[in-house]
Amino acid sequence: MTETLVRETVAEPPDRAAPPRRKRREDPGRGWRLYLPLGLYLLFTLVPFYWMLVFAFRPTGSTALVPWPITFEHFDTVWNDLGFGLFFRNSLLIGVGTLGVVSVLALAGGYALARFRFRGQRVFLLALLCTQFIPGAMMLIPLFVIFKGAGLLNSLTGLVVADTAFQLPLALILMSGFVRNVPVELEEAAMVDGCTRLRAFFAITLPQLRPALVAVGSFAFIGAWNNFLFALMFASRQDKFTLPVGLSYALGEFNTDFGALAAGGVVAAVPVVLVFAVVQRFLVQGLSAGAVKG
Amino acid sequence: MTALDSRPAVAAPRRRRRQWAPYALIAPTVAVLAAFLLYPIGSVLYYSLQRYNVTQPWKNGFAGLDNFRRMLSDDPLFWQSLLFSTKWVVAQVGLQLLLGLALALIINETFVGRGLARSLVFSPWAVSGVLTTGIWILLYNPSTGIFQELANLGVGDHGTSVLGDPATVFPATVVAELWRGVPFFAILLLADLQTIPKDLYEAASVDGAGRWRRFLSVTLPHLRDAIVLSTLLRAVWEFNNVDLIYTLTGGGPANQTTTLPLYVARKAVDSHDFGYGSALTVAGFVILLFSSILYLRLSKFGSRA
C-alpha cells in the first residue's frame, strides 16, 4: 500500500485553476456542518481545563464560575507546603534527562535506519514496532527487581533510564522518517567535495533536522513528565516524588481541598500543554511523512 | 516497511566498506532495549514459575505451574478483571475511533482559525492520566462540580455523584479517558488524510459521487491501514492503561472497575506477590499477542500492498 501511496502523492499534478471557491458556493450548509460539531467538541475539550483554572484561582469557599479576584493562595500551598516545588524540579530533571538521552540515541539510530542498508535492519525495525505492544504496567515487577539489583531505586537517573527505554523506540522510528526527508544528495555532494560522512552529517544534515529534534525531544519530554507508574513504583521516598505521584497523593489526602488539587494540576499541566502546542504540528507532519507506515 | 526498499541505492560501495557504521549507531539503542525490555520479559516468564514474594522470602522457590493453576481455577478476580478489561478496551477504542475520525475530517478542512482549533482540540493528548483524574474529579465532584451547576440551571438533580454510583461509574470513567484519548486518533488519522491526493476527490466528483459516496469510496479505503494500525496500538495501550483507573476509581467500587494490569500493579505495589503477579503478566502478554495476531489476520492488514 505504501508504494502505491507514495507514487500517487509524487504523481500529483500541479494545482489547476482553483476549484474550492466554486465548491463552497455549491455547498451552503458547509459552515454549520463544520463549526457546530467543532464548537461542541471544543467545549468538551476546554470546559475541563477551564474548571481546573477556576478552582485553582478562586478563593476557598467561593463558588463563582469566574475566578475574580484572582488568588494565588492555592499555589502557595501546593508549591511550598505540599512540596510541589521539589516535585516540579524532579519532574523537570527527569524530563530533560530523558529528552537528552532519547534525542541523541534516536538521532544515531534513525540515521542508521534511513541512510544505510544493513543486515538485520528489518529485524531491528520490527523489534522497535513490537516494543509498542509491551505494557509498561506489566513490566513493573521485573523492572523493579532489575532496578533493585542495580541500585537504581529512589534515583532520578533510574527513572530517566526507565523512561528512555519506553520512549526510545517510537522516537527512533519518527526520527528515521525525518532523516529520510532530508535529501541524501546534499550529503553526498559534500562527501564528493572531500568531507567525511561525519562532517557532512554535522554540516549539512543536522541543521535541517532541527525541527525534527525539537519534535522528537518534546515527545520524549512529555512522556517522561507524565509517567506515573514507574515513578510511583521506583521512587518511594518523598524527596524523589515527581508531579504525577505528588498529584496522586493530593487526590487521596486533600479530597476536600479542591483548590490545592487544581493548583497542583495547573503546575503539572502548564509545561506539557505549552510544549505540546508548539510541537503538535511536527507530529502530524512526521507521521504524514510515512514514519508510521515506515 | 516498503519505504526502506524505495530509497535510492547510492554510494553503495562506500557503504559496504563501512558496514560497521550502522551497527555502531544502533548499538546503544539495542543495549537499552535488551536490558530494559527484552531481559525483563524473559525474567517475567521465569518468575511466573516461582513462588516469589518480597515480604515472605522464606517461602520463595520453584512453583511449577501452581501460579497458573491458581489463576485459572481459584481466582474469580482474574476472570472478572479480564472481562472488565475487554469491556473497557472495546468501549474506548470504538468511541475514540469514531470521534477521532470525525474530528480529523473536520480539522482537515480549510477554515478560519484552523491552526488554533487544532492546537486546542489536540491538547488533552499531552496531559497525564493522573492529571486527567484530577481534572475530572474537580468536574464530577457532587458539591461544586459541573452537575451541581447544571442542577442550578434546572438540568438534573443536585448532589449527583457520578463516580459514587455503580450505575454511572463506568460511563463517567469512559468519558474522562475519551477526553484524553480522542486526540491520538485525530492526530494519526489527520496525518494520513493529508496524504490523500486531491485529484482522487475531483475524479470522484466528476463521476457524480456525492459527499458520502466520496467518503466511502475514497477516504475510508485510503485510511484503512492507518485505522487498523491505530486501533490495534490503542487497544493494546488501553488494555494496559493503569494511571487513570488506578487514580480515578482505584478499581472500585467492589473491584467492579479493576482491569487485569491494575490487578497486576496492585499485586506488585501493595502485596509484593511477584510470582503470582508475573503469572498474571504472562497471561496478559499471551492474550494481547494472540488477539493482536488475530486482529491483523482478520483485518487483512497491508494486504493491498
XYZ file of C-alpha atoms in Angstrom:
599
model
C 0.000 0.000 0.000
C 2.764 2.396 0.913
C 4.309 2.225 -2.507
C 1.137 2.976 -4.417
C 0.542 5.760 -1.974
C 3.957 7.292 -2.482
C 3.628 7.068 -6.233
C 0.252 8.743 -6.199
C 1.498 11.526 -3.983
C 4.529 12.094 -6.142
C 2.490 11.974 -9.324
C 0.160 14.678 -8.073
C -0.066 17.312 -10.829
C 0.396 20.993 -10.030
C -2.762 22.771 -8.887
C -5.146 23.501 -11.659
C -7.461 26.534 -11.696
C -8.519 26.574 -8.048
C -11.946 24.940 -7.741
C -12.592 25.367 -3.974
C -14.437 28.663 -4.309
C -16.915 27.187 -6.721
C -17.342 24.201 -4.455
C -18.143 26.376 -1.487
C -20.965 28.106 -3.308
C -22.495 24.749 -4.195
C -22.404 23.863 -0.542
C -24.360 26.325 1.611
C -24.506 24.101 4.725
C -20.728 23.838 4.994
C -20.317 26.401 7.769
C -22.852 24.673 10.005
C -21.547 21.201 9.339
C -18.052 22.390 10.198
C -18.428 24.820 13.050
C -21.240 23.151 15.008
C -19.502 19.826 15.705
C -16.169 21.599 16.084
C -17.689 24.011 18.592
C -19.254 21.177 20.583
C -16.008 19.277 20.620
C -14.053 22.367 21.669
C -16.497 22.742 24.549
C -15.848 19.144 25.612
C -12.082 19.767 25.429
C -11.937 23.151 27.090
C -14.553 23.027 29.868
C -12.463 20.554 31.942
C -9.366 22.766 31.569
C -11.411 25.819 32.474
C -12.860 24.045 35.507
C -9.361 23.367 36.789
C -8.313 27.004 36.267
C -11.400 28.288 38.090
C -10.732 26.063 41.102
C -7.042 26.968 41.114
C -7.531 30.735 41.063
C -10.636 31.354 43.159
C -10.521 31.711 46.959
C -11.505 28.747 49.153
C -15.249 28.716 49.748
C -16.094 30.708 46.631
C -18.382 29.081 44.081
C -18.094 31.807 41.440
C -17.689 30.489 37.914
C -15.324 33.315 37.043
C -12.368 33.403 39.436
C -12.329 37.086 40.333
C -10.487 38.438 42.230
C -7.693 36.022 41.405
C -5.891 34.436 44.337
C -2.581 32.625 44.433
C -3.138 31.094 47.881
C -3.574 27.588 46.462
C -0.343 27.835 44.501
C 1.433 28.950 47.646
C 0.006 25.917 49.472
C 0.968 23.285 46.916
C 4.330 24.771 45.930
C 5.650 25.412 49.436
C 3.641 23.316 51.922
C 2.900 20.203 49.869
C 6.313 20.015 48.205
C 5.239 20.569 44.603
C 8.231 22.877 44.152
C 10.508 19.902 44.732
C 8.325 17.545 42.656
C 8.414 20.077 39.822
C 12.208 20.117 39.980
C 12.365 16.291 39.951
C 9.955 16.030 37.021
C 11.898 18.677 35.138
C 15.238 16.916 35.665
C 13.788 13.560 34.586
C 12.054 15.127 31.586
C 15.149 16.984 30.404
C 17.396 13.981 31.046
C 15.119 11.692 29.035
C 14.861 14.308 26.299
C 18.657 14.459 26.002
C 19.330 10.722 26.001
C 16.413 9.855 23.719
C 17.280 12.610 21.220
C 20.899 11.504 20.820
C 20.108 7.784 20.582
C 17.143 8.351 18.252
C 19.271 10.563 16.017
C 22.004 7.927 15.746
C 19.616 5.025 15.230
C 17.263 6.965 12.955
C 20.186 7.994 10.766
C 21.357 4.374 10.550
C 17.876 3.216 9.514
C 17.412 5.951 6.941
C 20.844 6.123 5.337
C 22.271 2.609 5.460
C 21.072 -0.721 4.307
C 22.429 -3.389 6.583
C 21.857 -6.956 7.603
C 19.337 -7.178 10.431
C 17.716 -3.859 9.547
C 14.255 -5.313 9.118
C 14.542 -7.301 12.326
C 15.597 -4.157 14.169
C 12.688 -2.161 12.773
C 10.244 -4.950 13.548
C 11.593 -5.178 17.097
C 11.069 -1.437 17.519
C 7.475 -1.748 16.350
C 6.907 -4.750 18.627
C 8.011 -2.773 21.683
C 4.874 -0.688 21.231
C 2.933 -3.715 22.401
C 4.883 -4.126 25.619
C 2.776 -2.984 28.528
C 4.569 -0.653 30.905
C 2.312 -1.652 33.782
C 3.157 -5.287 33.324
C 6.895 -4.622 33.303
C 6.744 -3.229 36.822
C 7.743 -6.435 38.572
C 10.812 -7.430 36.512
C 11.999 -3.826 36.223
C 11.674 -3.416 39.975
C 13.912 -6.433 40.514
C 16.476 -5.163 37.980
C 16.439 -1.663 39.446
C 16.843 -3.008 42.938
C 19.846 -5.038 41.858
C 21.403 -2.101 40.012
C 20.830 0.334 42.870
C 18.561 2.471 40.685
C 15.639 2.652 43.122
C 14.871 6.108 44.520
C 17.132 7.735 41.972
C 16.233 10.209 39.261
C 18.797 8.523 36.985
C 16.871 5.270 37.312
C 13.673 6.975 36.189
C 15.486 8.550 33.225
C 16.681 5.057 32.239
C 13.196 3.526 32.512
C 11.563 6.380 30.623
C 14.248 6.237 27.929
C 13.608 2.540 27.349
C 9.924 3.207 26.771
C 10.218 6.438 24.769
C 13.129 5.498 22.536
C 11.537 3.069 20.026
C 8.852 5.429 18.763
C 11.285 8.381 18.817
C 13.735 6.403 16.687
C 11.082 5.406 14.150
C 9.882 9.022 13.905
C 13.446 10.274 13.552
C 14.265 7.881 10.718
C 11.262 9.307 8.846
C 12.584 12.827 9.354
C 16.120 11.891 8.227
C 14.719 10.244 5.112
C 13.059 13.557 4.250
C 16.427 15.330 4.084
C 17.740 14.769 0.559
C 20.714 12.423 0.637
C 22.178 14.214 -2.397
C 23.230 17.212 -0.288
C 25.251 14.975 1.980
C 26.773 13.142 -0.955
C 27.748 16.370 -2.655
C 29.614 17.387 0.484
C 31.304 13.997 0.580
C 32.360 14.332 -3.047
C 33.884 17.670 -2.046
C 36.057 15.817 0.428
C 34.015 15.864 3.655
C 33.912 12.729 5.736
C 30.440 11.312 6.276
C 30.572 12.565 9.845
C 31.484 16.119 8.785
C 28.825 16.023 6.097
C 26.261 14.934 8.668
C 27.083 17.697 11.119
C 27.447 20.417 8.479
C 24.577 19.534 6.138
C 22.020 17.150 7.591
C 21.933 18.039 11.277
C 20.917 21.697 10.771
C 17.998 20.525 8.637
C 16.908 18.157 11.376
C 16.459 20.884 13.966
C 12.625 20.821 13.820
C 12.729 17.028 13.944
C 14.869 17.119 17.066
C 12.503 19.616 18.660
C 9.548 17.339 17.926
C 11.133 14.035 18.943
C 12.732 15.532 22.043
C 9.492 17.185 23.118
C 7.523 13.985 22.873
C 10.117 12.182 24.943
C 9.914 15.014 27.462
C 6.117 14.837 27.618
C 6.206 11.061 28.023
C 8.717 11.223 30.855
C 6.985 14.166 32.524
C 3.687 12.285 32.555
C 4.935 8.865 33.595
C 3.211 7.803 36.766
C 3.624 4.089 37.429
C 7.428 3.943 37.190
C 7.784 6.965 39.419
C 5.295 5.505 41.900
C 6.994 2.135 41.986
C 10.677 3.051 41.721
C 10.807 6.216 43.813
C 9.051 5.737 47.107
C 10.999 8.404 49.014
C 9.162 11.679 49.123
C 12.180 13.755 48.075
C 12.215 11.810 44.768
C 8.496 12.189 44.031
C 7.501 13.503 40.621
C 4.480 15.689 39.874
C 2.129 12.827 38.879
C 2.999 10.971 42.101
C 2.536 14.118 44.178
C -0.748 14.716 42.417
C -1.944 11.178 43.078
C -1.340 11.692 46.800
C -3.120 15.034 46.623
C -6.086 13.173 45.117
C -6.316 10.938 48.154
C -5.279 13.170 51.004
C -6.747 16.500 50.096
C -10.011 15.268 48.734
C -11.758 18.233 50.243
C -9.167 20.838 49.261
C -10.114 21.162 45.604
C -8.251 24.456 45.333
C -4.922 22.804 46.165
C -5.657 19.874 43.856
C -6.460 22.240 40.990
C -3.377 24.370 41.600
C -1.220 21.229 41.626
C -2.886 20.232 38.370
C -2.088 23.582 36.786
C 1.564 23.231 37.845
C 1.681 19.781 36.232
C -0.225 20.801 33.091
C 1.278 24.122 32.035
C 4.724 22.921 30.862
C 3.477 19.983 28.786
C 0.481 21.758 27.290
C 2.736 24.649 26.206
C 5.382 22.320 24.773
C 2.698 20.338 23.002
C 1.033 23.401 21.489
C 4.362 24.292 19.872
C 5.250 20.853 18.531
C 1.945 19.199 17.605
C 2.359 20.452 14.029
C 5.578 18.464 13.644
C 3.889 15.322 14.882
C 1.278 15.394 12.134
C 3.983 16.212 9.554
C 6.289 13.498 10.809
C 3.538 10.897 10.691
C 2.433 12.104 7.260
C 5.989 11.691 6.015
C 5.445 7.996 6.355
C 7.012 7.326 9.707
C 4.098 5.196 10.838
C 3.963 3.274 7.613
C 7.774 3.296 7.546
C 8.196 -1.152 5.695
C 8.332 -0.984 1.955
C 9.657 2.545 2.225
C 13.041 1.062 3.090
C 13.300 -0.513 -0.325
C 12.271 2.578 -2.211
C 15.323 4.567 -1.170
C 17.730 5.309 -3.970
C 20.684 2.972 -3.853
C 23.570 5.429 -3.891
C 27.185 5.286 -2.833
C 26.778 1.579 -2.292
C 30.473 0.606 -2.491
C 31.394 3.108 0.181
C 28.662 1.793 2.409
C 29.762 -1.782 2.051
C 33.264 -0.889 3.162
C 31.953 0.893 6.254
C 29.449 -1.740 7.234
C 30.277 -1.316 10.927
C 28.814 2.202 10.994
C 25.082 1.369 11.159
C 25.712 -1.216 13.847
C 27.684 1.260 15.931
C 24.831 3.746 15.539
C 22.096 1.373 16.700
C 24.209 -0.381 19.352
C 23.220 1.873 22.286
C 19.533 1.502 21.414
C 19.845 -2.253 21.136
C 21.618 -2.346 24.500
C 18.948 -0.247 26.239
C 16.108 -2.282 24.751
C 17.779 -5.599 25.544
C 18.462 -4.661 29.149
C 15.196 -2.952 29.998
C 12.620 -4.561 27.717
C 13.859 -7.917 26.445
C 15.516 -9.184 29.599
C 12.523 -8.219 31.809
C 10.190 -10.138 29.510
C 12.362 -13.208 29.933
C 12.518 -12.759 33.674
C 8.749 -12.395 33.935
C 8.440 -15.828 32.350
C 10.893 -17.161 34.927
C 9.202 -15.524 37.937
C 5.802 -16.784 36.834
C 7.040 -20.294 37.631
C 8.301 -19.269 41.081
C 6.873 -18.531 44.473
C 8.339 -15.077 44.900
C 7.101 -12.666 47.498
C 9.405 -9.925 48.749
C 7.631 -9.827 52.103
C 7.830 -13.613 52.666
C 11.274 -14.565 51.320
C 11.401 -17.820 53.280
C 8.633 -19.270 51.107
C 10.345 -18.464 47.788
C 11.136 -21.308 45.450
C 10.169 -23.167 42.316
C 6.418 -23.456 41.976
C 5.959 -25.061 38.586
C 2.590 -24.205 37.143
C 0.984 -23.557 40.551
C 0.569 -19.844 39.882
C -1.254 -20.550 36.641
C -3.417 -23.223 38.229
C -4.388 -20.794 40.980
C -5.125 -18.093 38.395
C -7.339 -20.236 36.174
C -9.245 -22.153 38.810
C -9.338 -20.290 42.158
C -9.191 -16.647 41.264
C -12.528 -15.161 40.264
C -10.908 -11.696 40.267
C -8.677 -12.751 37.349
C -11.676 -13.576 35.192
C -13.613 -10.572 36.395
C -10.725 -8.193 35.654
C -10.205 -9.765 32.241
C -13.867 -9.303 31.417
C -13.779 -5.685 32.521
C -10.563 -5.084 30.560
C -12.299 -6.330 27.423
C -15.317 -4.125 28.023
C -13.049 -1.139 28.673
C -10.951 -1.681 25.527
C -13.966 -2.160 23.249
C -15.743 0.930 24.597
C -12.635 3.140 24.500
C -11.269 2.120 21.117
C -14.674 2.172 19.424
C -15.676 5.588 20.714
C -12.212 7.115 20.325
C -12.054 5.949 16.718
C -15.484 7.367 15.839
C -14.876 10.728 17.492
C -11.250 10.888 16.356
C -12.180 10.215 12.735
C -14.916 12.843 12.833
C -12.515 15.325 14.382
C -9.767 14.559 11.838
C -12.199 15.078 8.951
C -13.282 18.437 10.372
C -9.748 19.655 11.090
C -8.630 18.546 7.623
C -10.991 21.118 6.061
C -9.737 24.616 5.373
C -11.372 27.224 7.590
C -10.630 30.347 9.572
C -8.929 29.596 12.894
C -7.918 26.085 11.893
C -4.447 26.214 13.437
C -5.756 27.405 16.780
C -8.631 24.882 16.772
C -6.143 22.130 16.025
C -3.840 23.033 18.922
C -6.794 23.286 21.294
C -8.555 20.037 20.452
C -5.283 18.086 20.472
C -4.072 19.494 23.788
C -5.520 16.832 26.160
C -3.197 14.347 24.440
C -0.293 15.896 26.376
C -1.994 15.508 29.757
C -1.086 12.584 32.028
C -3.562 10.028 33.311
C -3.209 11.260 36.881
C -3.827 14.841 35.849
C -6.860 13.733 33.842
C -8.156 12.146 37.018
C -7.527 15.365 38.945
C -9.372 17.447 36.377
C -12.359 15.120 36.143
C -12.628 14.765 39.917
C -12.994 18.542 40.059
C -15.590 18.357 37.310
C -17.514 15.396 38.718
C -17.467 16.262 42.422
C -21.013 16.344 43.820
C -20.787 19.644 45.738
C -19.040 22.084 43.374
C -18.817 20.092 40.133
C -20.492 20.616 36.804
C -23.595 18.616 37.677
C -24.221 20.983 40.575
C -24.009 23.963 38.211
C -26.301 22.216 35.726
C -28.762 21.468 38.540
C -28.746 25.178 39.422
C -29.799 25.806 35.834
C -32.596 23.248 36.249
C -30.898 20.326 34.459
C -30.610 17.126 36.525
C -30.575 16.739 40.299
C -28.499 18.374 42.997
C -25.917 16.166 44.652
C -25.369 13.831 41.678
C -22.237 11.778 42.335
C -21.397 10.006 39.095
C -18.268 8.310 40.488
C -20.031 7.061 43.626
C -22.973 5.472 41.866
C -22.274 1.951 40.480
C -24.667 2.677 37.607
C -22.711 5.701 36.349
C -19.118 4.987 37.361
C -18.323 3.160 34.104
C -19.638 5.789 31.657
C -18.092 8.546 33.780
C -14.668 6.854 33.615
C -15.051 6.223 29.892
C -15.815 9.890 29.209
C -12.781 11.053 31.198
C -10.468 8.758 29.228
C -12.141 9.744 25.939
C -11.285 13.349 26.666
C -7.613 12.408 26.666
C -7.721 9.591 24.094
C -9.598 11.045 21.107
C -6.731 13.373 20.051
C -4.469 10.343 19.446
C -6.790 9.053 16.717
C -7.423 12.527 15.395
C -3.665 13.160 15.023
C -2.882 9.821 13.381
C -5.852 9.904 11.030
C -5.274 13.558 10.158
C -1.685 12.704 9.195
C -2.998 10.023 6.870
C -5.808 12.185 5.461
C -3.209 14.709 4.371
C -1.595 12.125 2.115
C -4.769 11.603 0.039
C -4.208 13.195 -3.376
C -6.810 15.896 -4.095
C -7.410 14.723 -7.656
C -8.909 11.486 -6.358
C -11.753 13.552 -4.919
C -12.021 15.620 -8.080
C -12.230 12.495 -10.186
C -14.917 11.108 -7.907
C -16.852 14.399 -8.105
C -16.662 14.351 -11.883
C -18.082 10.848 -11.805
C -21.030 12.247 -9.855
C -20.142 10.926 -6.409
C -21.741 12.830 -3.535
C -20.010 13.740 -0.290
C -20.964 10.495 1.469
C -20.052 8.413 -1.565
C -16.629 10.126 -1.769
C -16.061 9.374 1.926
C -16.954 5.714 1.461
C -15.037 5.090 -1.756
C -12.007 7.389 -1.440
C -11.363 8.403 2.174
C -12.220 5.235 4.040
C -10.270 2.789 1.827
C -7.255 5.107 1.970
C -7.420 5.279 5.770
C -7.912 1.556 6.194
C -4.393 0.563 7.166
C -3.994 3.607 9.395
C -7.255 2.717 11.135
C -6.228 -0.901 11.642
C -2.818 0.092 12.997
C -4.079 2.877 15.247
C -6.935 0.813 16.679
C -4.516 -2.017 17.398
C -1.946 0.244 19.078
C -4.681 1.949 21.024
C -6.323 -1.319 22.071
C -3.011 -2.509 23.497
C -2.491 0.848 25.152
C -5.978 0.984 26.652
C -5.687 -2.608 27.802
C -2.530 -1.602 29.655
C -3.801 1.763 30.827
C -3.467 1.906 34.578
C -2.874 5.540 35.551
C -6.387 6.836 35.074
C -8.402 3.955 36.518
C -5.937 3.461 39.381
C -6.337 7.055 40.494
C -9.957 7.740 39.476
C -11.773 4.703 40.831
C -8.949 2.602 42.317
C -10.628 -0.373 40.651
C -13.736 0.044 42.779
C -16.479 0.047 43.790
C -16.035 -3.601 44.891
C -13.442 -4.320 42.144
C -16.054 -3.502 39.506
C -13.592 -1.412 37.500
C -10.441 -3.474 38.078
C -8.599 -4.213 34.834
C -6.041 -7.000 34.523
C -2.972 -4.665 34.552
C -4.427 -2.795 37.510
C -4.774 -6.120 39.290
C -1.126 -6.881 38.446
C 0.007 -3.451 39.600
C -1.830 -3.910 42.895
C -0.254 -7.350 43.382
C 3.150 -5.749 42.743
C 2.785 -2.439 44.568
C 0.573 -3.439 47.502
C 1.094 -7.119 48.261
C 4.561 -7.630 46.652
C 3.418 -11.036 45.407
C 5.822 -11.017 42.440
C 5.428 -14.665 41.488
C 1.680 -14.595 41.105
C 1.807 -11.092 39.632
C 4.241 -12.379 36.997
C 1.903 -15.238 36.131
C -0.892 -12.689 35.621
C 1.502 -10.648 33.456
C 2.307 -13.662 31.293
C -1.413 -14.309 30.862
C -1.860 -10.674 29.806
C 1.002 -10.957 27.280
C -0.364 -14.124 25.746
C -3.869 -12.706 25.469
C -2.585 -9.478 23.877
C -0.290 -11.316 21.484
C -2.966 -13.682 20.220
C -5.670 -11.053 19.929
C -3.244 -8.782 18.027
C -2.316 -11.518 15.560
C -5.974 -12.481 15.155
C -6.939 -8.846 14.572
C -4.228 -8.313 11.939
C -5.257 -11.524 10.177
C -8.970 -10.724 10.214
C -8.454 -7.163 9.037
C -6.027 -8.314 6.292
C -3.627 -5.536 7.286
C -1.367 -4.358 4.473
C -2.908 -6.834 2.061
C -3.375 -4.192 -0.628
C 0.363 -3.601 -0.966
